[in-house]
PDB file of N, CA and C in Angstrom:
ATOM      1  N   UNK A  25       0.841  -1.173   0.000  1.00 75.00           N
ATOM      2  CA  UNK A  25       0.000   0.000   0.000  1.00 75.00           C
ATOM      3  C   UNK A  25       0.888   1.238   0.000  1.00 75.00           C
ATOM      4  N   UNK A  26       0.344   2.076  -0.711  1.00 85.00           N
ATOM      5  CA  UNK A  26       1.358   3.613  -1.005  1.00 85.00           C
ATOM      6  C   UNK A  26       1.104   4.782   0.122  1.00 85.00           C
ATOM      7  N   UNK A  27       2.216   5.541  -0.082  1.00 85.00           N
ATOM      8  CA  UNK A  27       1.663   6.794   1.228  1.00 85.00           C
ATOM      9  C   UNK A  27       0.831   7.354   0.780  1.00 85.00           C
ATOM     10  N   UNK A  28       0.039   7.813  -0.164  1.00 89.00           N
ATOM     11  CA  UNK A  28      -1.193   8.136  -0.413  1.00 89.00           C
ATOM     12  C   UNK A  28      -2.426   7.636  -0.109  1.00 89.00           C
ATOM     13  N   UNK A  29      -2.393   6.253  -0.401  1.00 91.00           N
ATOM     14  CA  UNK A  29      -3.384   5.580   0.013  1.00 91.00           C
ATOM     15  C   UNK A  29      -3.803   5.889   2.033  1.00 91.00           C
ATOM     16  N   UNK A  30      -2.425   5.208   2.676  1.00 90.00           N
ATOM     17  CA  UNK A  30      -2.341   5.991   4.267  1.00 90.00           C
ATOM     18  C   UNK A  30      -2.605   6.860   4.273  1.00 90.00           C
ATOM     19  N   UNK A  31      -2.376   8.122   3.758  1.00 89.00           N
ATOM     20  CA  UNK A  31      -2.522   9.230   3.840  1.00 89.00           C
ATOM     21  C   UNK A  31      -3.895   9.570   3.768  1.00 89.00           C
ATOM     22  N   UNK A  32      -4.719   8.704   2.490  1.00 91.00           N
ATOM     23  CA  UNK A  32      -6.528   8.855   2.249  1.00 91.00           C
ATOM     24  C   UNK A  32      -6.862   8.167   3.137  1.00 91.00           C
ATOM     25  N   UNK A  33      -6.289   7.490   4.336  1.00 91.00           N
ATOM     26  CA  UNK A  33      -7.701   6.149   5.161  1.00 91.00           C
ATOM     27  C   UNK A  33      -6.978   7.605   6.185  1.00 91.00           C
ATOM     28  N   UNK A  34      -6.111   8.022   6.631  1.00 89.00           N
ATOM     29  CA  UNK A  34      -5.729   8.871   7.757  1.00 89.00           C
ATOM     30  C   UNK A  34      -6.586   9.890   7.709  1.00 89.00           C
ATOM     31  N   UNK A  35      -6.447  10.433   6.685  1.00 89.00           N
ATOM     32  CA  UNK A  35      -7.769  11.632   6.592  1.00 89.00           C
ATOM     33  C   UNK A  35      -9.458  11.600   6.480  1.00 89.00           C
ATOM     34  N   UNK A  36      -9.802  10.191   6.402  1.00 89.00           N
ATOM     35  CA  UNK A  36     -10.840   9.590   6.328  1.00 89.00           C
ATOM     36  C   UNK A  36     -10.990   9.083   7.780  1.00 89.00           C
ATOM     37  N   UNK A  37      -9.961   8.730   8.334  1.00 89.00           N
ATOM     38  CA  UNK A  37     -10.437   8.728   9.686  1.00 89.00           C
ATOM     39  C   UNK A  37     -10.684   9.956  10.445  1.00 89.00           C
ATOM     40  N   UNK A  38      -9.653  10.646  10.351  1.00 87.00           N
ATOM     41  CA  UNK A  38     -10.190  11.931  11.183  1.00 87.00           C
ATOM     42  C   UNK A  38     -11.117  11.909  10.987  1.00 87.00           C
ATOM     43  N   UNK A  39     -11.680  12.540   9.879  1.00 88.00           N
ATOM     44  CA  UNK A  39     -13.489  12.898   9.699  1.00 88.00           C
ATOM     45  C   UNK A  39     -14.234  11.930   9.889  1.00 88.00           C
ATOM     46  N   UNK A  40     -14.122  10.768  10.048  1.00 88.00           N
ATOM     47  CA  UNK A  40     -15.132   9.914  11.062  1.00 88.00           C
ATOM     48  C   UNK A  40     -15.432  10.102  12.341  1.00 88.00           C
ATOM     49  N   UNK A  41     -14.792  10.782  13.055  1.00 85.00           N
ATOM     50  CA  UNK A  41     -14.657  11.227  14.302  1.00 85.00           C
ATOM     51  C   UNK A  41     -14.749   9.483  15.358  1.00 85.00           C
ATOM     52  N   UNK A  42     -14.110   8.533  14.692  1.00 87.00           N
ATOM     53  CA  UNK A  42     -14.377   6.957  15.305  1.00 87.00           C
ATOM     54  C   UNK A  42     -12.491   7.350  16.042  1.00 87.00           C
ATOM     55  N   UNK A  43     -12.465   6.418  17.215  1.00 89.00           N
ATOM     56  CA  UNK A  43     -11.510   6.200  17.540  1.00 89.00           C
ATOM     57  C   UNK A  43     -10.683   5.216  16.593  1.00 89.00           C
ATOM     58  N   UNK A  44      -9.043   5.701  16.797  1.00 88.00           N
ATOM     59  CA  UNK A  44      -8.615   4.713  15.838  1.00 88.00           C
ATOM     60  C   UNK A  44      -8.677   3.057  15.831  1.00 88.00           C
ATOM     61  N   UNK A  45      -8.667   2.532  17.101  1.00 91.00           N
ATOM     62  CA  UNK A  45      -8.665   1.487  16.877  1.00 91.00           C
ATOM     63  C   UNK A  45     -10.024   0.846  15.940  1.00 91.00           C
ATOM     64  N   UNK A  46     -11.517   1.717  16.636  1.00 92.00           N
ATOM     65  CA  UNK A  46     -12.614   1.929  15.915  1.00 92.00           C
ATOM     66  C   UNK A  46     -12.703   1.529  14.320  1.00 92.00           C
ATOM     67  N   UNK A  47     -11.861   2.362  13.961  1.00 92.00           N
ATOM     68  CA  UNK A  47     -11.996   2.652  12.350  1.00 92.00           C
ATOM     69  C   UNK A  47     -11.193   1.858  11.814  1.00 92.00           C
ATOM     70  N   UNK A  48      -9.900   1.444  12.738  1.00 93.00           N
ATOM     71  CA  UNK A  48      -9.077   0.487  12.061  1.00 93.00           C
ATOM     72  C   UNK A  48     -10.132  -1.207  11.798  1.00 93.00           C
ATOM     73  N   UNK A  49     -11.062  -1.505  13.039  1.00 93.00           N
ATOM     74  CA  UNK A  49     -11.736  -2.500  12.757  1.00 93.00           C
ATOM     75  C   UNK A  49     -12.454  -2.693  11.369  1.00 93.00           C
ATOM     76  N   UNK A  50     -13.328  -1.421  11.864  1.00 94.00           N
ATOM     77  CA  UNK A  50     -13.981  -0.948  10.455  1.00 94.00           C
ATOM     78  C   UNK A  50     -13.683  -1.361   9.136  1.00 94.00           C
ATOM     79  N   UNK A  51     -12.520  -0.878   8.671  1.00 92.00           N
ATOM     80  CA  UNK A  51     -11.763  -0.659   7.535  1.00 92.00           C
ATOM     81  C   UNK A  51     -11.041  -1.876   7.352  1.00 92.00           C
ATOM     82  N   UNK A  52     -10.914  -2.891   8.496  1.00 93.00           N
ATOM     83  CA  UNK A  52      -9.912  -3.983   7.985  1.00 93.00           C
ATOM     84  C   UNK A  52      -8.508  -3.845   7.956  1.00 93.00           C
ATOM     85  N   UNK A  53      -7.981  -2.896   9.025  1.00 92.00           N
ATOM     86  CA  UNK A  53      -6.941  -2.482   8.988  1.00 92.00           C
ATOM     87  C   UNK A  53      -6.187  -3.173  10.039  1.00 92.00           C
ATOM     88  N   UNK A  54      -4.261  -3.146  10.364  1.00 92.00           N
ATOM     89  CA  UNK A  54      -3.676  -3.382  11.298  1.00 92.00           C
ATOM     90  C   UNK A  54      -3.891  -2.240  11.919  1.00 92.00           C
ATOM     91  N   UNK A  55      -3.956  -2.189  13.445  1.00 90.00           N
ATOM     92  CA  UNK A  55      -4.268  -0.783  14.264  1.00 90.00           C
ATOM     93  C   UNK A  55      -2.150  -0.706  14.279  1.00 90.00           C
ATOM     94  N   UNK A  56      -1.791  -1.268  14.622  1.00 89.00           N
ATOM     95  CA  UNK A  56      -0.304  -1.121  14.505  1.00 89.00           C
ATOM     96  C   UNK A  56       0.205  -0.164  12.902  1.00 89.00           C
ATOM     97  N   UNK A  57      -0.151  -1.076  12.201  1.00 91.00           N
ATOM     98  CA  UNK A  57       0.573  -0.852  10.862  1.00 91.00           C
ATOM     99  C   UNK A  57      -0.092   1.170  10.601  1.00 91.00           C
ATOM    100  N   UNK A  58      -1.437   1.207  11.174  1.00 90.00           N
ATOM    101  CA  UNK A  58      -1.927   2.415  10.900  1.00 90.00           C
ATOM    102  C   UNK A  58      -1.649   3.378  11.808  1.00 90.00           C
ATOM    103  N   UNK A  59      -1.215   3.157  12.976  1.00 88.00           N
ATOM    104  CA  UNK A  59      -1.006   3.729  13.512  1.00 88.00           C
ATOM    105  C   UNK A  59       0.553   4.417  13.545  1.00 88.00           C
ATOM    106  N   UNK A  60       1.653   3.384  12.583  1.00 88.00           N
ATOM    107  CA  UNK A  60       2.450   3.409  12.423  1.00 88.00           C
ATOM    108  C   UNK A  60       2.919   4.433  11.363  1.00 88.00           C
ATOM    109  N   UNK A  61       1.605   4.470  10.550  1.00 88.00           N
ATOM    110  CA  UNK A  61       1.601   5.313   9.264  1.00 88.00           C
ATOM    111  C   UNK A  61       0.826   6.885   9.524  1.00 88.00           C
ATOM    112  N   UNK A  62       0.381   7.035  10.648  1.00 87.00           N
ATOM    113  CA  UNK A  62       0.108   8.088  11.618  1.00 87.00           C
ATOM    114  C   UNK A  62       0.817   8.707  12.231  1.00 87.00           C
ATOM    115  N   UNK A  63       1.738   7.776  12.323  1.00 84.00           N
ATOM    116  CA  UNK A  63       3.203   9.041  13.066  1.00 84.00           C
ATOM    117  C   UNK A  63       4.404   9.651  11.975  1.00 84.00           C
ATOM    118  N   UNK A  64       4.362   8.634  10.626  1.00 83.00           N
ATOM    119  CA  UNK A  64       5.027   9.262   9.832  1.00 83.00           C
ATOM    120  C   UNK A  64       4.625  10.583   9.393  1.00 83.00           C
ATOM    121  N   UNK A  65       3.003  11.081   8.867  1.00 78.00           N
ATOM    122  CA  UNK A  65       2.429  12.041   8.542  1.00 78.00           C
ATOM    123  C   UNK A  65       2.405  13.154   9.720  1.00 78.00           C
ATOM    124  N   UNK A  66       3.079  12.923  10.679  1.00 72.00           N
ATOM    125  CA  UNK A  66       3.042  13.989  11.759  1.00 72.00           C
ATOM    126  C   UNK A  66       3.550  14.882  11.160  1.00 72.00           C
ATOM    127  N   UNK A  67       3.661  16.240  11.614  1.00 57.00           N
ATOM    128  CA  UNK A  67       4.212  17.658  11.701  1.00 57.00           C
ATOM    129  C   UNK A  67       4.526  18.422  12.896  1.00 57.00           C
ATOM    130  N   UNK A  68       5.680  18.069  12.951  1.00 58.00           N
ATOM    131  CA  UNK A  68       6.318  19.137  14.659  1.00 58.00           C
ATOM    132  C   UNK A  68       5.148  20.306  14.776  1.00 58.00           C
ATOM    133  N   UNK A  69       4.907  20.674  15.587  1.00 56.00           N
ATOM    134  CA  UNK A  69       4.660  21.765  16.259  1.00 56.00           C
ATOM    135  C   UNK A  69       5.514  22.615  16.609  1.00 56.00           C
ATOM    136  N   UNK A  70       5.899  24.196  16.247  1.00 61.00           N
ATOM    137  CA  UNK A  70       6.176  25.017  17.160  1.00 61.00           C
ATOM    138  C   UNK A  70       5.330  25.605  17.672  1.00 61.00           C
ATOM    139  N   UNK A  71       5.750  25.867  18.892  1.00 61.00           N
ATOM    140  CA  UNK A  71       5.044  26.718  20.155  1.00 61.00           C
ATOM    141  C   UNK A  71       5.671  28.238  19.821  1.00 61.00           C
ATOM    142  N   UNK A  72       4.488  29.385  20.171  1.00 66.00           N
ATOM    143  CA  UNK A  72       5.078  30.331  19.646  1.00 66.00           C
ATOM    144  C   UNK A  72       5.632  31.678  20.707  1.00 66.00           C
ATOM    145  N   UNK A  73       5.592  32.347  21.516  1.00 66.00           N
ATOM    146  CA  UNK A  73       6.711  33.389  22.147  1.00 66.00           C
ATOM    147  C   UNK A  73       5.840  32.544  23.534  1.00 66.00           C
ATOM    148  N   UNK A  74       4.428  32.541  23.489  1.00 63.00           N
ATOM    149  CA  UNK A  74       3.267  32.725  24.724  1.00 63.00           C
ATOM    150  C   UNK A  74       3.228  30.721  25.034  1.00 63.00           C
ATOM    151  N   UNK A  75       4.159  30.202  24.397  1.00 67.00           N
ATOM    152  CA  UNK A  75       3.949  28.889  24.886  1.00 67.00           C
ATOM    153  C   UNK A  75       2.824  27.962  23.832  1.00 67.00           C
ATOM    154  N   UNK A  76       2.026  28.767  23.148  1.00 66.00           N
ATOM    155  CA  UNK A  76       0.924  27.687  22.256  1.00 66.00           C
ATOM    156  C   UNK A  76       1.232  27.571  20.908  1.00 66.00           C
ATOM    157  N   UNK A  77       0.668  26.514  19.938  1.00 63.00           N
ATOM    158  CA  UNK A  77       0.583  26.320  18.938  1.00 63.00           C
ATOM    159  C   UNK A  77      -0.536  26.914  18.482  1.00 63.00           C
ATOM    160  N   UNK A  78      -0.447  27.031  17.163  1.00 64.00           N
ATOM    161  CA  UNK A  78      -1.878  27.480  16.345  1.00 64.00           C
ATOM    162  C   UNK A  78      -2.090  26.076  15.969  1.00 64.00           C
ATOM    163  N   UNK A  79      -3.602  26.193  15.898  1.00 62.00           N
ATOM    164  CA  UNK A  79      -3.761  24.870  15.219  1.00 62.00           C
ATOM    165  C   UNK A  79      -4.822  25.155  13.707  1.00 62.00           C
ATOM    166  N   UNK A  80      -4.278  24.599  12.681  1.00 62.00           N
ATOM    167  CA  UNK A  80      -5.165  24.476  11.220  1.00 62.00           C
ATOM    168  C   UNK A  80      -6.291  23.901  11.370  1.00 62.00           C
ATOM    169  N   UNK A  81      -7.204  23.920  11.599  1.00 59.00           N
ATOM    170  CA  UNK A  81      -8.005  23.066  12.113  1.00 59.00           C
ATOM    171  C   UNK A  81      -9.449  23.060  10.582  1.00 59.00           C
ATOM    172  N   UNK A  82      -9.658  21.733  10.066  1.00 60.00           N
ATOM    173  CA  UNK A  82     -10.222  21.697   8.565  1.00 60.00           C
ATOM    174  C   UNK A  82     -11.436  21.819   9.120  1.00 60.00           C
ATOM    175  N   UNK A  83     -12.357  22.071   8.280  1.00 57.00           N
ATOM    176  CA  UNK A  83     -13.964  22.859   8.033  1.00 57.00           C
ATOM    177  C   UNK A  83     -14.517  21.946   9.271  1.00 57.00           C
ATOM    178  N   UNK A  84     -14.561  20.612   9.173  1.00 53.00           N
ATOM    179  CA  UNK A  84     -15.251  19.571   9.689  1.00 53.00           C
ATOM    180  C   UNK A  84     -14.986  19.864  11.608  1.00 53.00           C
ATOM    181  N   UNK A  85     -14.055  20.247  11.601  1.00 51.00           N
ATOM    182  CA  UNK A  85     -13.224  20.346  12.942  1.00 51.00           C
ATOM    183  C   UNK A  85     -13.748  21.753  13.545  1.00 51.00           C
ATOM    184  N   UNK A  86     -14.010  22.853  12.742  1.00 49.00           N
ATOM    185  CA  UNK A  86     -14.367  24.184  13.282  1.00 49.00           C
ATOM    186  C   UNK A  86     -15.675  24.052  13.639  1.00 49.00           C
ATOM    187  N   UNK A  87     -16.377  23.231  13.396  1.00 52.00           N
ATOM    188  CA  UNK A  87     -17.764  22.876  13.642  1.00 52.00           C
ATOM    189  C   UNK A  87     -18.284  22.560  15.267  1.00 52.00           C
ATOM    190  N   UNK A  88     -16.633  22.194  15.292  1.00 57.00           N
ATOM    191  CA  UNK A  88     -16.921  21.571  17.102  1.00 57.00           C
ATOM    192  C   UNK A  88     -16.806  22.840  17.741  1.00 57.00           C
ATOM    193  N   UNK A  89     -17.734  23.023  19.108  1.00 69.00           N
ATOM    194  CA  UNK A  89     -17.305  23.914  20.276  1.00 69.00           C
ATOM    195  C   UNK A  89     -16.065  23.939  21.007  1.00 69.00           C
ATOM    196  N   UNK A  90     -15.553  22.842  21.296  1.00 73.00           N
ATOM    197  CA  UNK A  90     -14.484  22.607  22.177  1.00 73.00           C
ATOM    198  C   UNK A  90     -13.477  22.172  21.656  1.00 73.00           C
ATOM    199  N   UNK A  91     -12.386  22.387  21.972  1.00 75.00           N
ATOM    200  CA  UNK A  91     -10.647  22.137  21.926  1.00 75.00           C
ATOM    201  C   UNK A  91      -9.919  21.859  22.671  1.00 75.00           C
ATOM    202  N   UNK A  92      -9.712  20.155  22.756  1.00 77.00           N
ATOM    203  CA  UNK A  92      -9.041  19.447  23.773  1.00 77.00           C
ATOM    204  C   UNK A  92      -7.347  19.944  23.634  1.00 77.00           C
ATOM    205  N   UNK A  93      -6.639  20.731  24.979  1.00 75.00           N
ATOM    206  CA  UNK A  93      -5.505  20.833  25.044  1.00 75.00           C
ATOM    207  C   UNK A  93      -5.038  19.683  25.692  1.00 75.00           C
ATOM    208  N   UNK A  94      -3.665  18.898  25.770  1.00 76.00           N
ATOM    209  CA  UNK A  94      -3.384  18.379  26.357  1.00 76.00           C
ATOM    210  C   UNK A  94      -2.055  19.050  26.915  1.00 76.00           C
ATOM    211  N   UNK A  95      -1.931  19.077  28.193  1.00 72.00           N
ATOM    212  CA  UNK A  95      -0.245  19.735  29.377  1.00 72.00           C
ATOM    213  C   UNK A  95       0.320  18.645  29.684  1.00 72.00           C
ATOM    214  N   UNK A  96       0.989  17.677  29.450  1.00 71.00           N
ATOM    215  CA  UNK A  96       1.570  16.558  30.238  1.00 71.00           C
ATOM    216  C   UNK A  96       0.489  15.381  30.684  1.00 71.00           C
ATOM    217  N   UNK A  97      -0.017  15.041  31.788  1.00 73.00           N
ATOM    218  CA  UNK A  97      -1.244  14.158  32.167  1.00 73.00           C
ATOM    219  C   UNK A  97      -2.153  15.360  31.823  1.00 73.00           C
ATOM    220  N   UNK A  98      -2.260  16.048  32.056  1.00 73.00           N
ATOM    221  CA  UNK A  98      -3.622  16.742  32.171  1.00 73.00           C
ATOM    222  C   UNK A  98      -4.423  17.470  30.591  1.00 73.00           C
ATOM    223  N   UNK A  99      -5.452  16.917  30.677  1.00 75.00           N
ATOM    224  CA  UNK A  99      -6.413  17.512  29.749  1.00 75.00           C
ATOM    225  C   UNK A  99      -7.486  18.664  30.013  1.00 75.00           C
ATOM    226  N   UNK A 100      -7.436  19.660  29.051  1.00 76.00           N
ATOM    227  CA  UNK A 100      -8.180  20.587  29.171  1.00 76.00           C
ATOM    228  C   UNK A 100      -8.880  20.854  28.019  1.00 76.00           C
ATOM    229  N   UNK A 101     -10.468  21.032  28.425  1.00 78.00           N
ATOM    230  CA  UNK A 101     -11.116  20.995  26.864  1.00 78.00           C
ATOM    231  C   UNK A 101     -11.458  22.702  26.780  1.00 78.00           C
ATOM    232  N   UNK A 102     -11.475  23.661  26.127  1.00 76.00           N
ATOM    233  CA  UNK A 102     -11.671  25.126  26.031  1.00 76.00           C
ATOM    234  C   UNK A 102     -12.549  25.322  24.779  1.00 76.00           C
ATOM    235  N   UNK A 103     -13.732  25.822  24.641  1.00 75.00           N
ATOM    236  CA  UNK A 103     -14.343  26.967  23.482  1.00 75.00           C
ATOM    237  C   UNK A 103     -13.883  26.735  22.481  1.00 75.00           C
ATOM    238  N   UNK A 104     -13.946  27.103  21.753  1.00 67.00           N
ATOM    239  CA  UNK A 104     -13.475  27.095  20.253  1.00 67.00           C
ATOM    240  C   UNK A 104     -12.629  28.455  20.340  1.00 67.00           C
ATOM    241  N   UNK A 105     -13.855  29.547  20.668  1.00 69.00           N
ATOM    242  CA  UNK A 105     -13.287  30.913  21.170  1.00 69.00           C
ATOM    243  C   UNK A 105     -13.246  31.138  22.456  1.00 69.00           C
ATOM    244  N   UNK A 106     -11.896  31.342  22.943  1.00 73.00           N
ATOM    245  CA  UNK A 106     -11.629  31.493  24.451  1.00 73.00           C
ATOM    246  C   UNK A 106     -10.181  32.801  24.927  1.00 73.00           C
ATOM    247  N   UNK A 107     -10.877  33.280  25.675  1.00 74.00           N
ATOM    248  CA  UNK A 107      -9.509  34.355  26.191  1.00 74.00           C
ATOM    249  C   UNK A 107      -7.975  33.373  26.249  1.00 74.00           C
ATOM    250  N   UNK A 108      -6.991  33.715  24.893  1.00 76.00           N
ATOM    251  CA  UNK A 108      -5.694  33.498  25.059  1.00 76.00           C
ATOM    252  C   UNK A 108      -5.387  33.523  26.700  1.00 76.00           C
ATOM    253  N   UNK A 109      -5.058  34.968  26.856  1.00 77.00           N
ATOM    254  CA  UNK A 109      -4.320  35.029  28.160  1.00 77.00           C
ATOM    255  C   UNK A 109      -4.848  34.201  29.455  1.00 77.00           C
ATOM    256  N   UNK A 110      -5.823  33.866  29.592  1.00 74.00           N
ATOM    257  CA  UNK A 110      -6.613  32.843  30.761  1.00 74.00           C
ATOM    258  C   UNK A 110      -5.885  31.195  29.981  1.00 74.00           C
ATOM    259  N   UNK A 111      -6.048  31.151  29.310  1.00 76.00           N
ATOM    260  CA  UNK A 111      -5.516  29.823  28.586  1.00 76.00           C
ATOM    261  C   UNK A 111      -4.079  29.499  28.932  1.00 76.00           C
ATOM    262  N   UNK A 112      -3.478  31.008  28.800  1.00 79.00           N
ATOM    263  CA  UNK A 112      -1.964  30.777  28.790  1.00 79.00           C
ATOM    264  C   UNK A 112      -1.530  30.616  30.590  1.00 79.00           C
ATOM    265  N   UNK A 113      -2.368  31.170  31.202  1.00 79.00           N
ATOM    266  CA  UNK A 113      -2.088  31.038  32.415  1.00 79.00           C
ATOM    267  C   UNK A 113      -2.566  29.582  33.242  1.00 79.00           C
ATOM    268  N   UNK A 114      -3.425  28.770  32.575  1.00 77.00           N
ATOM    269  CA  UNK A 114      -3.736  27.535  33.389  1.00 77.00           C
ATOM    270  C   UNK A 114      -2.641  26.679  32.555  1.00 77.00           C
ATOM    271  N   UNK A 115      -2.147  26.778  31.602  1.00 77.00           N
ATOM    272  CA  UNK A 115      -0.868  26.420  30.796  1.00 77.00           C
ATOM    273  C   UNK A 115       0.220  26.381  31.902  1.00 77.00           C
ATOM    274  N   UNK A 116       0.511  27.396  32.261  1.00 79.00           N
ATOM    275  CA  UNK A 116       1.755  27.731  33.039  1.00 79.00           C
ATOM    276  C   UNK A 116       1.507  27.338  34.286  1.00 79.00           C
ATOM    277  N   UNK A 117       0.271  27.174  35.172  1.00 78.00           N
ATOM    278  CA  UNK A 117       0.327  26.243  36.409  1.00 78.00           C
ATOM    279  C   UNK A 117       0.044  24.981  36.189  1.00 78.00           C
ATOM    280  N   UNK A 118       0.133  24.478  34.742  1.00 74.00           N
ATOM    281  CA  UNK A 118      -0.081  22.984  35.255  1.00 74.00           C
ATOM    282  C   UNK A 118       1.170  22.231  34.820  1.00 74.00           C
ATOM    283  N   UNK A 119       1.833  23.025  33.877  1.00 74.00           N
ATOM    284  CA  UNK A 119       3.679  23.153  33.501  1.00 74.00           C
ATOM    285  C   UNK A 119       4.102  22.721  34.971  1.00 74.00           C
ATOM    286  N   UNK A 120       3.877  23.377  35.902  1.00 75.00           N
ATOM    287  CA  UNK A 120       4.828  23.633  37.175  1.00 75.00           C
ATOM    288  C   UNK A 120       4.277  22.493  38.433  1.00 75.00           C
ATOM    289  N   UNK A 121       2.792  21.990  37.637  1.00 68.00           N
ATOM    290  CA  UNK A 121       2.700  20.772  38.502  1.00 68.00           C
ATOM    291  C   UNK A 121       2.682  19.963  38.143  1.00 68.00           C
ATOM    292  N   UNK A 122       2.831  19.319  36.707  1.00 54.00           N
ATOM    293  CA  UNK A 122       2.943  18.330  35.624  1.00 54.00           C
ATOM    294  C   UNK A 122       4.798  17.573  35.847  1.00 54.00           C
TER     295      UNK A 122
END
């Protein structure tokens, strides 16, 4: 199978909104082998002066209210639209207890 093809079931999963193992059933897939082909298509993140990333987020995705951050263990789900600076500050105390 070609990186394109990975590349079309990867982007076909996102927009299923199914967990991967989910979709890997689905589809007849190795959850290994796909998941494997999920980390190749990654893209570093930089963080920018204030500590966050921007995120691109496609049509299907702006639709949602909420935006799961993850700090180390801890998850935080925020608005779609939410005060930066309040964001950046529960950022920075959970840095220091993480």
């Amino acid at each position: 199978m070609t990186r394109e093809y990975w590349k079309e079931m990867i982007d076909r999963w996102q927009a299923s909104g199914k967990s991967m193992a989910e979709f890997c059933r689905d589809e007849n897939l190795s959850y290994w082998t796909f998941r494997d082909w999920k980390g190749r298509f990654k893209t570093p993140m930089k963080a920018s002066e204030n500590g966050l990333v921007k995120l691109n987020l496609k049509k299907e995705e702006k639709k949602s209210s909420m935006i799961e951050v993850l700090v180390g263990p801890s998850r935080i789900l925020v608005p779609q639209y939410f005060d930066e600076s309040h964001l950046i500050r529960i950022v920075k105390s959970l840095r220091t207890i993480a």
